[in-house]
Coordinates of C-alpha atoms (C1' of nucleotides) in Angstrom, one line a residue:
Chain A
M1 CA 97.1 134.8 60.7
K2 CA 99.7 135.5 63.3
T3 CA 97.8 137.2 66.2
S4 CA 100.9 138.9 67.7
E5 CA 101.8 140.1 64.2
A6 CA 98.2 141.6 63.9
I7 CA 98.8 143.3 67.4
A8 CA 102.1 144.5 66.6
H9 CA 100.7 146.2 63.4
L10 CA 98.1 148.0 65.4
V11 CA 100.8 149.2 68.0
R12 CA 102.9 150.5 65.2
Q13 CA 100.0 152.4 64.0
A14 CA 99.5 153.8 67.4
L15 CA 103.1 154.8 67.7
E16 CA 102.9 156.5 64.2
S17 CA 99.8 158.4 65.1
A18 CA 101.1 159.6 68.5
Q19 CA 104.2 160.8 66.7
K20 CA 102.2 162.6 64.0
S21 CA 100.2 164.4 66.6
G22 CA 103.2 165.3 68.5
D23 CA 102.2 163.4 71.6
L24 CA 105.3 161.3 71.4
P25 CA 108.8 162.4 69.9
P26 CA 110.2 160.5 67.0
A27 CA 112.5 157.7 67.8
G28 CA 113.5 156.1 64.6
D29 CA 113.0 152.4 63.7
V30 CA 111.6 150.4 66.7
E31 CA 110.9 146.8 66.9
V32 CA 107.5 146.2 68.5
I33 CA 107.6 142.9 70.1
I34 CA 104.3 141.3 71.3
E35 CA 104.4 138.6 73.8
K36 CA 102.0 136.5 76.0
P37 CA 102.2 137.5 79.6
K38 CA 102.6 134.7 82.2
Q39 CA 99.9 136.1 84.2
A40 CA 96.4 136.1 82.9
E41 CA 95.5 139.4 84.6
H42 CA 98.0 141.0 82.5
G43 CA 95.8 140.4 79.5
D44 CA 96.1 138.2 76.5
F45 CA 99.1 139.9 75.0
S46 CA 101.4 142.6 76.2
S47 CA 104.2 144.8 74.7
S48 CA 107.2 146.3 76.5
V49 CA 107.8 148.6 73.5
A50 CA 107.3 151.7 75.9
L51 CA 110.0 150.5 78.1
S52 CA 112.5 150.2 75.3
L53 CA 111.6 153.5 73.9
T54 CA 112.4 155.4 77.2
R55 CA 115.8 156.3 76.2
A56 CA 115.2 157.3 72.5
M57 CA 112.2 159.4 73.5
S58 CA 113.5 160.5 76.8
M59 CA 110.2 160.2 78.3
A60 CA 109.0 158.2 81.3
P61 CA 108.0 154.6 80.0
M62 CA 104.5 155.1 81.8
K63 CA 103.8 158.2 79.7
I64 CA 104.8 156.5 76.5
A65 CA 102.7 153.6 77.3
E66 CA 99.7 155.7 78.0
Q67 CA 100.2 157.6 74.6
I68 CA 100.3 154.2 72.8
A69 CA 97.2 153.2 74.7
V70 CA 95.5 156.4 73.7
H71 CA 96.3 156.3 70.1
M72 CA 95.5 152.5 69.4
P73 CA 93.2 152.2 66.6
A74 CA 89.9 150.7 66.8
S75 CA 89.9 147.0 65.7
R76 CA 87.8 143.9 65.8
L77 CA 90.8 142.2 67.4
V78 CA 91.6 144.2 70.4
T79 CA 88.9 145.2 72.9
G80 CA 90.9 146.3 75.9
V81 CA 94.2 148.3 76.1
S82 CA 95.7 149.0 79.6
V83 CA 98.8 150.3 80.9
A84 CA 100.7 148.8 83.9
A85 CA 103.7 149.8 85.7
P86 CA 106.6 150.0 84.8
G87 CA 105.4 150.5 81.3
F88 CA 103.7 147.7 79.9
V89 CA 100.8 148.0 77.5
N90 CA 98.4 145.1 77.8
F91 CA 95.8 143.9 75.3
T92 CA 92.8 142.0 75.6
I93 CA 91.5 140.0 72.6
S94 CA 87.8 140.3 71.8
S95 CA 85.6 137.1 72.1
D96 CA 83.9 138.0 68.9
W97 CA 87.2 137.9 67.1
L98 CA 88.1 134.7 68.9
I99 CA 84.7 133.0 68.0
G100 CA 85.2 134.2 64.4
Q101 CA 88.4 132.2 64.2
I102 CA 86.4 129.0 64.4
E103 CA 85.5 129.4 60.8
E104 CA 89.0 130.5 59.7
I105 CA 90.2 127.2 61.4
M106 CA 87.6 125.4 59.7
N107 CA 88.2 126.9 56.2
A108 CA 91.8 126.5 56.4
G109 CA 91.5 122.7 57.7
Q110 CA 94.9 121.0 57.5
T111 CA 96.6 124.2 56.3
Y112 CA 95.6 126.1 59.6
G113 CA 98.7 127.5 61.1
N114 CA 100.5 128.1 57.9
T115 CA 102.2 131.5 57.6
A116 CA 103.6 133.5 54.8
D117 CA 107.0 134.0 56.4
G118 CA 109.0 132.0 53.7
S119 CA 107.2 133.8 50.9
G120 CA 108.2 130.8 48.5
Q121 CA 111.9 130.8 49.2
R122 CA 113.4 127.6 48.4
V123 CA 115.1 126.0 51.1
Q124 CA 116.7 122.6 51.3
V125 CA 117.1 120.7 54.4
E126 CA 119.4 117.8 54.5
F127 CA 119.6 115.5 57.5
V128 CA 120.5 112.0 58.5
S129 CA 122.9 111.5 55.6
V130 CA 124.5 108.5 57.3
N131 CA 126.9 106.4 55.5
P132 CA 125.1 103.6 54.0
T133 CA 127.2 100.9 55.6
G134 CA 124.6 99.4 57.7
P135 CA 121.5 100.0 59.7
L136 CA 120.6 103.3 61.3
H137 CA 121.9 103.4 64.9
V138 CA 119.9 104.9 67.6
G139 CA 122.2 107.8 67.7
H140 CA 120.8 108.8 64.4
A141 CA 117.3 109.0 65.4
R142 CA 117.4 112.4 67.0
G143 CA 118.8 114.2 63.9
A144 CA 116.2 112.2 61.7
V145 CA 113.4 113.5 63.8
L146 CA 114.8 117.0 64.1
G147 CA 115.5 117.3 60.5
S148 CA 112.3 116.1 59.3
S149 CA 110.4 118.3 61.9
I150 CA 112.4 121.4 60.8
A151 CA 111.2 120.7 57.4
N152 CA 107.8 120.3 58.2
V153 CA 107.7 123.6 60.1
L154 CA 109.5 125.5 57.2
Q155 CA 107.0 124.2 54.8
A156 CA 104.2 125.4 57.0
A157 CA 105.8 128.7 57.2
G158 CA 105.6 129.2 53.5
F159 CA 109.0 127.9 52.4
E160 CA 109.3 125.6 49.4
V161 CA 111.3 122.7 50.9
Q162 CA 113.2 120.0 49.7
R163 CA 114.2 117.1 52.0
E164 CA 117.5 115.6 50.9
Y165 CA 119.6 112.6 52.0
Y166 CA 123.2 113.0 51.0
V167 CA 124.5 109.4 50.2
N168 CA 128.2 109.1 51.0
D169 CA 128.7 106.3 48.4
A170 CA 132.3 107.3 47.6
G171 CA 134.7 107.7 50.5
A172 CA 137.1 105.7 52.2
Q173 CA 134.3 104.2 54.4
M174 CA 132.6 102.8 51.4
R175 CA 135.8 101.1 50.4
V176 CA 136.1 99.4 53.7
F177 CA 132.5 98.5 53.4
Y178 CA 133.0 96.9 49.9
D179 CA 136.1 95.3 50.9
T180 CA 134.5 93.7 53.8
L181 CA 131.5 92.7 51.7
Y182 CA 133.7 90.9 49.3
A183 CA 135.5 89.0 52.0
R184 CA 132.2 88.1 53.6
F185 CA 131.0 87.0 50.3
M186 CA 133.8 84.6 49.6
Q187 CA 133.4 83.3 53.0
A188 CA 129.8 82.6 52.5
A189 CA 131.1 80.6 49.4
G190 CA 133.2 78.7 51.8
Q191 CA 136.4 80.3 50.7
D192 CA 139.1 81.2 53.2
V193 CA 139.3 84.9 52.4
P194 CA 140.4 87.1 55.5
L195 CA 138.7 90.3 56.5
P196 CA 140.5 93.4 55.4
D197 CA 141.9 95.7 57.8
P198 CA 140.3 97.8 58.7
A199 CA 137.1 96.0 58.2
Y200 CA 133.5 96.6 59.2
P201 CA 132.7 94.4 62.1
G202 CA 129.2 93.1 62.8
E203 CA 126.7 90.7 61.7
Y204 CA 125.0 92.9 59.2
L205 CA 127.6 92.7 56.5
A206 CA 128.0 89.0 56.9
D207 CA 124.2 88.5 56.6
L208 CA 124.1 90.6 53.6
A209 CA 126.9 88.9 51.8
R210 CA 125.3 85.6 52.8
D211 CA 122.1 86.7 51.1
L212 CA 124.0 88.1 48.0
F213 CA 125.9 84.8 47.7
H214 CA 122.7 82.7 47.9
E215 CA 120.9 84.8 45.3
N216 CA 123.9 84.7 42.8
P217 CA 125.8 81.6 43.6
G218 CA 127.1 81.3 40.1
L219 CA 128.9 84.5 40.5
I220 CA 131.7 83.0 42.6
D221 CA 133.6 81.9 39.4
A222 CA 133.5 85.4 37.7
G223 CA 136.7 86.6 39.3
E224 CA 137.1 89.4 42.0
E225 CA 136.7 92.4 39.8
S226 CA 133.3 91.1 38.4
I227 CA 132.2 89.9 41.7
R228 CA 132.8 93.3 43.2
A229 CA 131.1 95.0 40.2
T230 CA 128.0 93.1 40.8
I231 CA 127.6 92.9 44.6
S232 CA 128.8 96.3 45.5
P233 CA 126.0 98.1 43.9
L234 CA 123.5 95.5 45.1
A235 CA 124.6 96.0 48.7
L236 CA 124.6 99.8 48.5
D237 CA 120.9 99.7 47.2
R238 CA 119.8 97.2 49.7
T239 CA 121.3 99.1 52.6
L240 CA 119.9 102.4 51.5
A241 CA 116.6 100.6 50.9
E242 CA 116.7 99.5 54.6
I243 CA 117.6 103.0 55.7
R244 CA 114.8 104.4 53.8
S245 CA 112.3 101.9 55.1
V246 CA 113.3 102.5 58.7
L247 CA 113.1 106.2 58.3
E248 CA 109.6 105.7 56.8
T249 CA 108.4 104.0 60.2
L250 CA 109.5 107.2 61.7
R251 CA 107.3 109.0 59.2
I252 CA 110.3 110.4 57.3
Q253 CA 110.3 110.7 53.6
Y254 CA 112.8 112.4 51.3
D255 CA 112.4 114.5 48.2
N256 CA 115.8 113.6 46.9
W257 CA 118.6 111.2 47.4
F258 CA 121.8 112.9 46.4
Y259 CA 124.8 110.6 45.7
E260 CA 128.2 111.7 46.3
S261 CA 129.5 109.8 43.5
A262 CA 127.6 112.0 41.1
L263 CA 129.7 115.0 42.0
T264 CA 132.8 113.3 40.3
E265 CA 130.7 111.7 37.7
T266 CA 129.0 114.9 36.5
G267 CA 132.3 116.9 36.7
T268 CA 130.8 119.2 39.5
L269 CA 133.8 118.4 41.6
A270 CA 136.3 119.5 38.9
K271 CA 134.2 122.6 38.3
T272 CA 134.3 123.5 41.8
L273 CA 138.0 123.2 42.2
E274 CA 138.6 125.1 39.0
F275 CA 136.4 128.0 40.3
L276 CA 138.1 128.1 43.6
E277 CA 141.5 127.9 42.0
K278 CA 140.9 130.8 39.8
S279 CA 140.1 133.0 42.8
G280 CA 143.2 131.5 44.8
Y281 CA 141.4 129.6 47.4
I282 CA 142.8 126.2 46.3
V283 CA 146.5 125.8 46.3
E284 CA 148.9 122.9 45.7
R285 CA 151.2 121.9 48.5
D286 CA 153.0 118.6 49.4
G287 CA 151.5 116.8 46.6
A288 CA 148.0 117.5 48.0
R289 CA 145.5 120.2 47.0
W290 CA 144.3 122.3 49.8
F291 CA 141.5 124.8 50.5
R292 CA 142.9 128.0 52.1
T293 CA 140.7 128.1 55.2
T294 CA 143.1 130.3 56.8
A295 CA 142.1 133.1 54.4
F296 CA 138.9 132.9 56.5
G297 CA 140.7 133.3 59.9
E298 CA 140.9 129.7 60.8
E299 CA 144.0 128.2 62.1
E300 CA 144.8 125.6 59.4
D301 CA 144.1 125.0 55.9
D302 CA 142.2 121.7 54.7
V303 CA 143.1 119.1 52.2
V304 CA 140.5 118.6 49.6
I305 CA 142.5 116.4 47.3
R306 CA 144.9 113.9 49.0
S307 CA 148.5 113.4 47.9
G308 CA 149.2 109.9 46.5
D309 CA 145.8 108.5 45.2
Q310 CA 144.6 112.0 44.3
V311 CA 141.3 111.0 45.9
P312 CA 139.0 113.8 47.3
T313 CA 138.6 114.0 50.9
Y314 CA 135.3 114.2 52.5
F315 CA 135.6 118.1 52.8
G316 CA 136.6 118.1 49.1
T317 CA 133.3 116.5 48.1
D318 CA 131.6 118.5 50.4
L319 CA 132.8 121.6 48.7
A320 CA 131.5 120.4 45.5
Y321 CA 128.3 119.3 47.3
H322 CA 127.7 122.9 48.4
Y323 CA 128.6 124.4 45.1
D324 CA 125.9 122.2 43.8
K325 CA 123.5 123.3 46.3
F326 CA 124.1 127.0 45.8
L327 CA 125.3 127.5 42.3
I328 CA 123.8 124.7 40.4
R329 CA 120.5 124.1 42.2
H330 CA 120.2 127.6 43.5
F331 CA 118.7 127.2 46.8
D332 CA 118.0 130.3 48.7
R333 CA 118.8 128.7 51.9
V334 CA 120.3 125.5 53.0
V335 CA 120.0 123.9 56.4
N336 CA 122.1 121.0 57.3
V337 CA 121.4 118.9 60.4
W338 CA 124.4 117.3 61.7
G339 CA 125.5 115.4 64.9
A340 CA 127.5 117.7 67.3
D341 CA 130.7 115.6 66.8
H342 CA 130.8 117.4 63.3
H343 CA 130.8 120.7 64.7
G344 CA 134.6 121.3 63.7
H345 CA 133.3 121.4 60.2
V346 CA 131.0 124.2 60.5
S347 CA 133.4 127.1 60.3
R348 CA 135.4 125.6 57.2
L349 CA 132.2 124.9 55.4
K350 CA 131.0 128.4 55.9
A351 CA 134.3 129.6 54.7
A352 CA 133.8 127.4 51.8
V353 CA 130.5 129.0 51.1
T354 CA 131.9 132.4 51.3
A355 CA 134.7 131.4 48.8
L356 CA 132.1 130.1 46.4
G357 CA 130.7 133.5 46.5
G358 CA 127.7 132.9 48.7
D359 CA 126.5 134.4 51.8
P360 CA 127.4 132.1 54.6
E361 CA 124.2 133.2 56.4
D362 CA 122.3 131.1 53.8
L363 CA 123.8 128.1 55.2
T364 CA 122.7 127.0 58.5
I365 CA 124.0 124.2 60.4
I366 CA 122.0 122.6 63.1
L367 CA 124.0 120.6 65.5
N368 CA 122.2 118.0 67.7
Q369 CA 123.9 117.1 70.8
I370 CA 124.5 113.5 71.6
V371 CA 121.7 111.5 73.2
S372 CA 122.4 109.2 76.1
F373 CA 120.1 106.3 76.5
K374 CA 118.9 105.4 79.9
N375 CA 117.2 102.3 81.1
E376 CA 115.5 102.9 84.5
G377 CA 118.2 105.3 85.6
E378 CA 121.2 103.3 84.2
T379 CA 123.0 105.2 81.5
V380 CA 124.2 103.4 78.6
R381 CA 126.0 104.7 75.6
F382 CA 125.7 102.8 72.4
S383 CA 128.6 102.5 70.2
K384 CA 129.0 101.1 66.7
R385 CA 132.6 100.1 67.3
K386 CA 131.8 98.4 70.6
G387 CA 129.3 96.3 68.6
N388 CA 126.5 96.6 70.9
I389 CA 124.3 98.2 68.3
V390 CA 120.9 99.3 69.0
T391 CA 119.3 100.1 65.6
V392 CA 116.5 102.7 65.0
E393 CA 114.3 99.8 63.9
E394 CA 114.6 98.3 67.4
L395 CA 114.0 101.7 69.0
V396 CA 110.8 102.2 67.0
S397 CA 109.6 98.8 67.5
E398 CA 110.3 99.2 71.3
V399 CA 109.0 102.7 71.9
G400 CA 106.8 103.5 69.0
A401 CA 107.3 106.0 66.3
D402 CA 104.9 108.6 67.9
A403 CA 106.7 108.4 71.3
C404 CA 110.0 108.4 69.7
R405 CA 109.2 111.6 67.7
F406 CA 107.6 113.5 70.6
I407 CA 110.5 112.9 72.9
F408 CA 113.2 113.7 70.6
L409 CA 111.4 116.7 69.6
S410 CA 110.8 118.2 73.0
R411 CA 114.4 119.2 73.5
T412 CA 116.2 122.0 72.0
P413 CA 118.7 120.4 69.5
N414 CA 121.8 122.0 71.2
A415 CA 121.2 120.5 74.6
Q416 CA 122.3 117.1 75.4
M417 CA 119.6 114.8 76.4
E418 CA 118.7 111.6 78.0
F419 CA 116.3 109.2 76.5
D420 CA 114.8 106.9 79.1
L421 CA 113.8 103.9 77.3
A422 CA 111.7 102.6 80.2
L423 CA 109.8 105.9 80.5
A424 CA 109.3 106.0 76.7
T425 CA 108.0 102.7 76.5
R426 CA 105.5 103.1 79.5
Q427 CA 102.2 104.0 77.8
S428 CA 100.8 105.6 80.8
S429 CA 100.1 109.1 82.0
E430 CA 103.8 109.4 82.7
N431 CA 104.2 109.9 79.1
P432 CA 102.9 113.3 77.7
V433 CA 102.7 111.8 74.2
Y434 CA 99.7 109.9 74.9
Y435 CA 98.1 112.7 76.8
V436 CA 98.3 114.8 73.7
Q437 CA 97.0 112.0 71.4
Y438 CA 94.4 111.2 74.0
A439 CA 92.8 114.7 73.7
H440 CA 92.4 114.2 70.0
A441 CA 90.9 110.8 70.5
R442 CA 88.5 112.3 73.0
L443 CA 87.5 115.0 70.5
A444 CA 87.0 112.2 68.0
A445 CA 84.7 110.3 70.5
I446 CA 82.6 113.3 71.1
L447 CA 81.8 113.8 67.4
R448 CA 81.2 110.1 66.8
N449 CA 78.6 110.2 69.7
A450 CA 77.0 113.2 68.1
E451 CA 76.8 111.8 64.8
E452 CA 75.3 108.4 66.4
Q453 CA 72.5 110.9 67.9
G454 CA 72.0 112.5 64.6
L455 CA 73.5 115.7 65.8
S456 CA 75.8 118.0 63.9
S457 CA 77.2 121.5 64.0
E458 CA 75.3 122.4 60.9
G459 CA 73.9 125.9 61.4
A460 CA 75.8 126.4 64.6
D461 CA 75.4 129.9 66.2
V462 CA 79.0 130.2 67.5
S463 CA 78.1 133.5 69.4
L464 CA 76.6 131.2 72.1
L465 CA 80.1 130.3 73.1
V466 CA 80.6 132.6 76.1
H467 CA 82.0 130.4 78.7
G468 CA 85.5 131.0 80.0
A469 CA 86.6 127.5 79.2
E470 CA 85.5 127.8 75.6
L471 CA 87.1 131.1 75.0
E472 CA 90.3 129.8 76.8
L473 CA 90.3 126.9 74.4
L474 CA 89.9 129.2 71.4
R475 CA 92.7 131.4 72.6
R476 CA 95.0 128.4 72.7
L477 CA 93.8 127.3 69.1
V478 CA 94.7 130.4 67.5
E479 CA 98.2 130.3 69.0
L480 CA 99.3 127.6 66.3
P481 CA 100.4 130.2 63.6
D482 CA 102.7 132.0 66.2
V483 CA 104.2 128.6 67.2
V484 CA 104.8 127.7 63.5
H485 CA 106.3 131.3 62.9
R486 CA 108.6 131.0 66.0
S487 CA 109.5 127.3 65.2
A488 CA 110.3 128.1 61.6
R489 CA 112.2 131.4 62.3
N490 CA 114.6 129.8 64.8
L491 CA 114.6 126.3 63.3
E492 CA 113.2 125.0 66.7
P493 CA 110.6 122.6 66.3
H494 CA 110.6 121.8 70.0
H495 CA 108.1 124.4 70.5
L496 CA 105.6 122.1 69.1
P497 CA 105.4 119.5 71.7
Y498 CA 105.1 122.1 74.4
Y499 CA 102.3 123.8 72.5
A500 CA 100.6 120.5 72.2
M501 CA 100.7 119.9 75.8
E502 CA 99.3 123.3 76.6
L503 CA 96.5 122.7 74.0
A504 CA 95.7 119.3 75.6
K505 CA 95.7 120.8 79.0
T506 CA 93.2 123.6 77.8
L507 CA 91.1 121.1 76.0
Q508 CA 90.7 118.9 79.0
R509 CA 89.7 121.7 81.3
F510 CA 87.0 122.6 78.5
Y511 CA 85.8 119.1 78.7
E512 CA 85.5 119.1 82.3
Q513 CA 83.6 122.2 82.4
C514 CA 81.6 122.3 79.2
R515 CA 79.5 119.3 78.4
V516 CA 79.2 119.2 74.5
I517 CA 76.2 117.0 73.9
S518 CA 73.2 117.8 76.0
D519 CA 70.1 115.8 76.5
E520 CA 68.0 118.8 77.1
P521 CA 66.1 119.8 73.7
G522 CA 66.4 123.3 74.7
D523 CA 70.2 123.0 74.7
L524 CA 70.3 122.0 70.9
P525 CA 71.8 125.5 69.7
L526 CA 74.6 125.3 72.5
T527 CA 75.3 121.7 71.6
K528 CA 75.7 122.7 67.9
A529 CA 77.9 125.6 68.7
R530 CA 80.1 123.5 71.1
L531 CA 80.1 120.7 68.3
R532 CA 81.7 123.3 65.9
L533 CA 84.2 124.3 68.5
V534 CA 85.1 120.7 68.9
E535 CA 85.6 120.3 65.3
A536 CA 87.9 123.2 65.3
A537 CA 89.8 122.0 68.1
K538 CA 90.2 118.5 66.4
T539 CA 91.5 120.2 63.4
V540 CA 94.1 122.1 65.3
F541 CA 95.2 119.1 67.2
A542 CA 95.5 116.9 64.0
R543 CA 97.5 119.7 62.2
T544 CA 99.9 120.1 65.3
L545 CA 100.4 116.5 65.5
D546 CA 100.9 116.2 61.7
L547 CA 103.6 118.9 61.9
M548 CA 105.2 117.1 64.7
G549 CA 105.2 113.8 62.2
M550 CA 102.7 112.0 64.8
T551 CA 99.6 110.3 64.0
A552 CA 96.4 111.7 65.4
P553 CA 94.3 108.6 66.5
E554 CA 90.6 108.7 66.3
R555 CA 90.5 105.9 69.2
M556 CA 93.1 104.8 71.6
Chain B
rG1 C1' 146.0 123.6 75.6
rC2 C1' 142.3 125.5 72.1
rG3 C1' 137.2 125.5 70.0
rC4 C1' 131.8 124.3 70.3
rC5 C1' 127.6 122.9 73.4
rC6 C1' 125.2 122.3 78.1
rG7 C1' 124.5 123.4 83.8
rU8 C1' 117.0 125.9 85.8
rA9 C1' 112.3 121.9 91.1
rG10 C1' 114.0 115.0 93.6
rC11 C1' 114.1 113.2 88.0
rU12 C1' 113.5 114.6 82.5
rC13 C1' 113.2 119.4 80.6
rA14 C1' 110.7 124.4 78.6
rG15 C1' 111.5 129.4 79.2
rU16 C1' 111.5 135.6 72.5
rG17 C1' 116.2 141.0 77.6
rG18 C1' 110.5 142.1 80.8
rA19 C1' 105.8 141.7 85.4
rU20 C1' 105.3 136.7 91.2
rA21 C1' 110.8 131.6 86.8
rG22 C1' 107.2 127.2 84.4
rA23 C1' 105.6 122.0 82.5
rG24 C1' 105.6 116.6 82.6
rC25 C1' 107.0 112.8 86.0
rA26 C1' 107.6 111.7 91.2
rU27 C1' 105.4 113.0 96.4
rC28 C1' 100.7 114.5 99.2
rU29 C1' 95.2 116.0 99.4
rG30 C1' 90.6 115.7 97.1
rG31 C1' 87.1 114.3 92.7
rC32 C1' 84.1 108.9 88.5
rU33 C1' 75.2 107.5 88.6
rU34 C1' 76.1 112.1 82.6
rC35 C1' 80.2 113.2 76.0
rG36 C1' 86.5 108.2 77.3
rA37 C1' 89.4 108.9 84.8
rA38 C1' 95.3 107.6 79.5
rC39 C1' 91.1 112.8 83.1
rC40 C1' 90.4 117.0 86.6
rA41 C1' 91.0 120.6 91.0
rG42 C1' 94.8 121.6 94.7
rA43 C1' 99.4 121.5 97.8
rG44 C1' 104.6 121.3 98.8
rG45 C1' 109.4 121.4 96.3
rG46 C1' 114.2 126.9 93.3
rC47 C1' 121.0 131.3 96.2
rC48 C1' 118.2 129.7 87.5
rG49 C1' 126.3 125.9 88.9
rG50 C1' 129.7 130.3 91.7
rG51 C1' 131.5 135.4 91.3
rG52 C1' 131.8 140.1 88.5
rG53 C1' 129.9 143.3 84.9
rU54 C1' 126.4 145.7 80.9
rU55 C1' 121.0 148.4 81.9
rC56 C1' 115.4 151.2 83.7
rG57 C1' 115.3 145.5 83.8
rA58 C1' 119.5 139.4 83.3
rA59 C1' 117.8 132.5 84.0
rU60 C1' 118.6 135.0 79.2
rC61 C1' 123.9 139.4 76.9
rC62 C1' 129.5 140.1 78.2
rC63 C1' 133.9 138.7 81.2
rU64 C1' 135.7 134.9 84.6
rC65 C1' 135.9 130.4 87.5
rC66 C1' 133.8 125.4 88.5
rG67 C1' 131.4 121.0 86.7
rG68 C1' 129.8 117.7 82.3
rG69 C1' 129.7 116.5 77.1
rC70 C1' 131.8 116.8 72.1
rG71 C1' 135.6 118.1 68.8
rU72 C1' 140.6 119.3 67.6
rA73 C1' 143.2 113.8 60.7
rC74 C1' 145.8 113.9 53.6
rC75 C1' 138.6 109.3 58.5
rA76 C1' 133.7 110.1 57.0

RNA sequence: GCGCCCGUAGCUCAGUGGAUAGAGCAUCUGGCUUCGAACCAGAGGGCCGGGGGUUCGAAUCCCUCCGGGCGUACCA
């Protein structure tokens, strides 16, 4: 349960009751926002609703706040309500309620933190979707981590999530890929076939072609067409398999791999064009077919079917792809995670969704800004074209999947970021990744020790938990549902690592101040109670790390 | 030129229109005979890029300027 939502509910009741009794004037609909004050002396939660009602009620904010306080219904959750200038209402959470949450956490286990925000709506999250022409480049890692975490968080928030990779196996890039592959294959056979222009540079394709040649040496006499027909799909499968396995090292898995070529093969493309033609959004001009983006206030129309070869452009298949997402597969919402260099496509794709009869609000495009990589202060930008490729595989083996995820995750997507390889690699206290994991490992160690001594939390009386550090830890633990809610609502998983650090900080303070396993026989009840708290804390840590796609180590 | 994103502590970054703007790292001062010191307690460090506006209240919204990044194809 979201604590802030529960308090907001009480405040709404208080407002209603105050208005019913005439203590406050009517004011129409108000949004009751509950937040966590920065200063502890302002309580556990606070609301500025009185301040925002000043105008509507034409009353002094302090008076409104006082009436809210007076009319607050009794509850197990809130013990203290106070009013502070210039018109805040501050709330204190009862320790009874907090202690009761330990059992909530234990019962929920790895579902703790889940919310019902999504109410089962079907959401598709599409991310990475890099052309399968070679290994994943470091530049793609951020979108991968971001997309998968968004999916995690949406799932936790009660959405039915599908993770999808859009395989661009049909465009011009792929033709270049196949042409290069063929030339490399022939070269591997010792034939003097020049590289096409343009061609894919780099060792990857040469290696791949060589492998394919050694596996199928007899193929060389079959003629170009038949060679291509054999090696092209093999190369695609192999490249995709490699992409898939690298993503798996980052703990990313997909529910669906959607092939662009399927859009033409199943007739979806034709159906989409027909659909849009009927409503007048597709027109023919200069031998090409255009989508009338200008009908949606954009400056220029966009080609969907090129003149000459009559091949669909990327945007052309993208139209069909989104027709498929919304009109065939009927997703309630679609989230696409793109690199910021694609931002020029956002508005026209939104226009397309509108033209397809959908609500552009149902399509959210998250753009992640580029990452510049740094090594001890020296900035390097990697570029596929320049040939100095650094792959995701290299990055993960260098830095580790957990650190990678944590670092990429702790920035808002729309801010550029610097990734310091040296810093990320350093496994010291400089790196907050390990601080968080260490906290989990420490909890695991305590539970191990307890078990060795034959101690358990069995029959614990948690009402013995009255120490400030214990309650502080509990207050932090029960924030997780709110963090999930906020991350899902704004599609901003970067709140998770910050929460995780706060959680770890609070845990360490608890650890310093409250010894869990006591040697004194008389302390047994308290030991049991604290073990129960430790179990709950470990559960929340594990869940938080899981949402971030990180491991929760028992030992480090 | 036009469009989008960013500018917050020495560095890397958080910050839901709210109260005295925060964290990690770095720097400095303390703390291990007890469950893991990958830890804890504390200190210093800021015209929130500049200037206008909106309002009870702005780092946050609007305008404008400056600085940086990315786009601006019948490429994907």
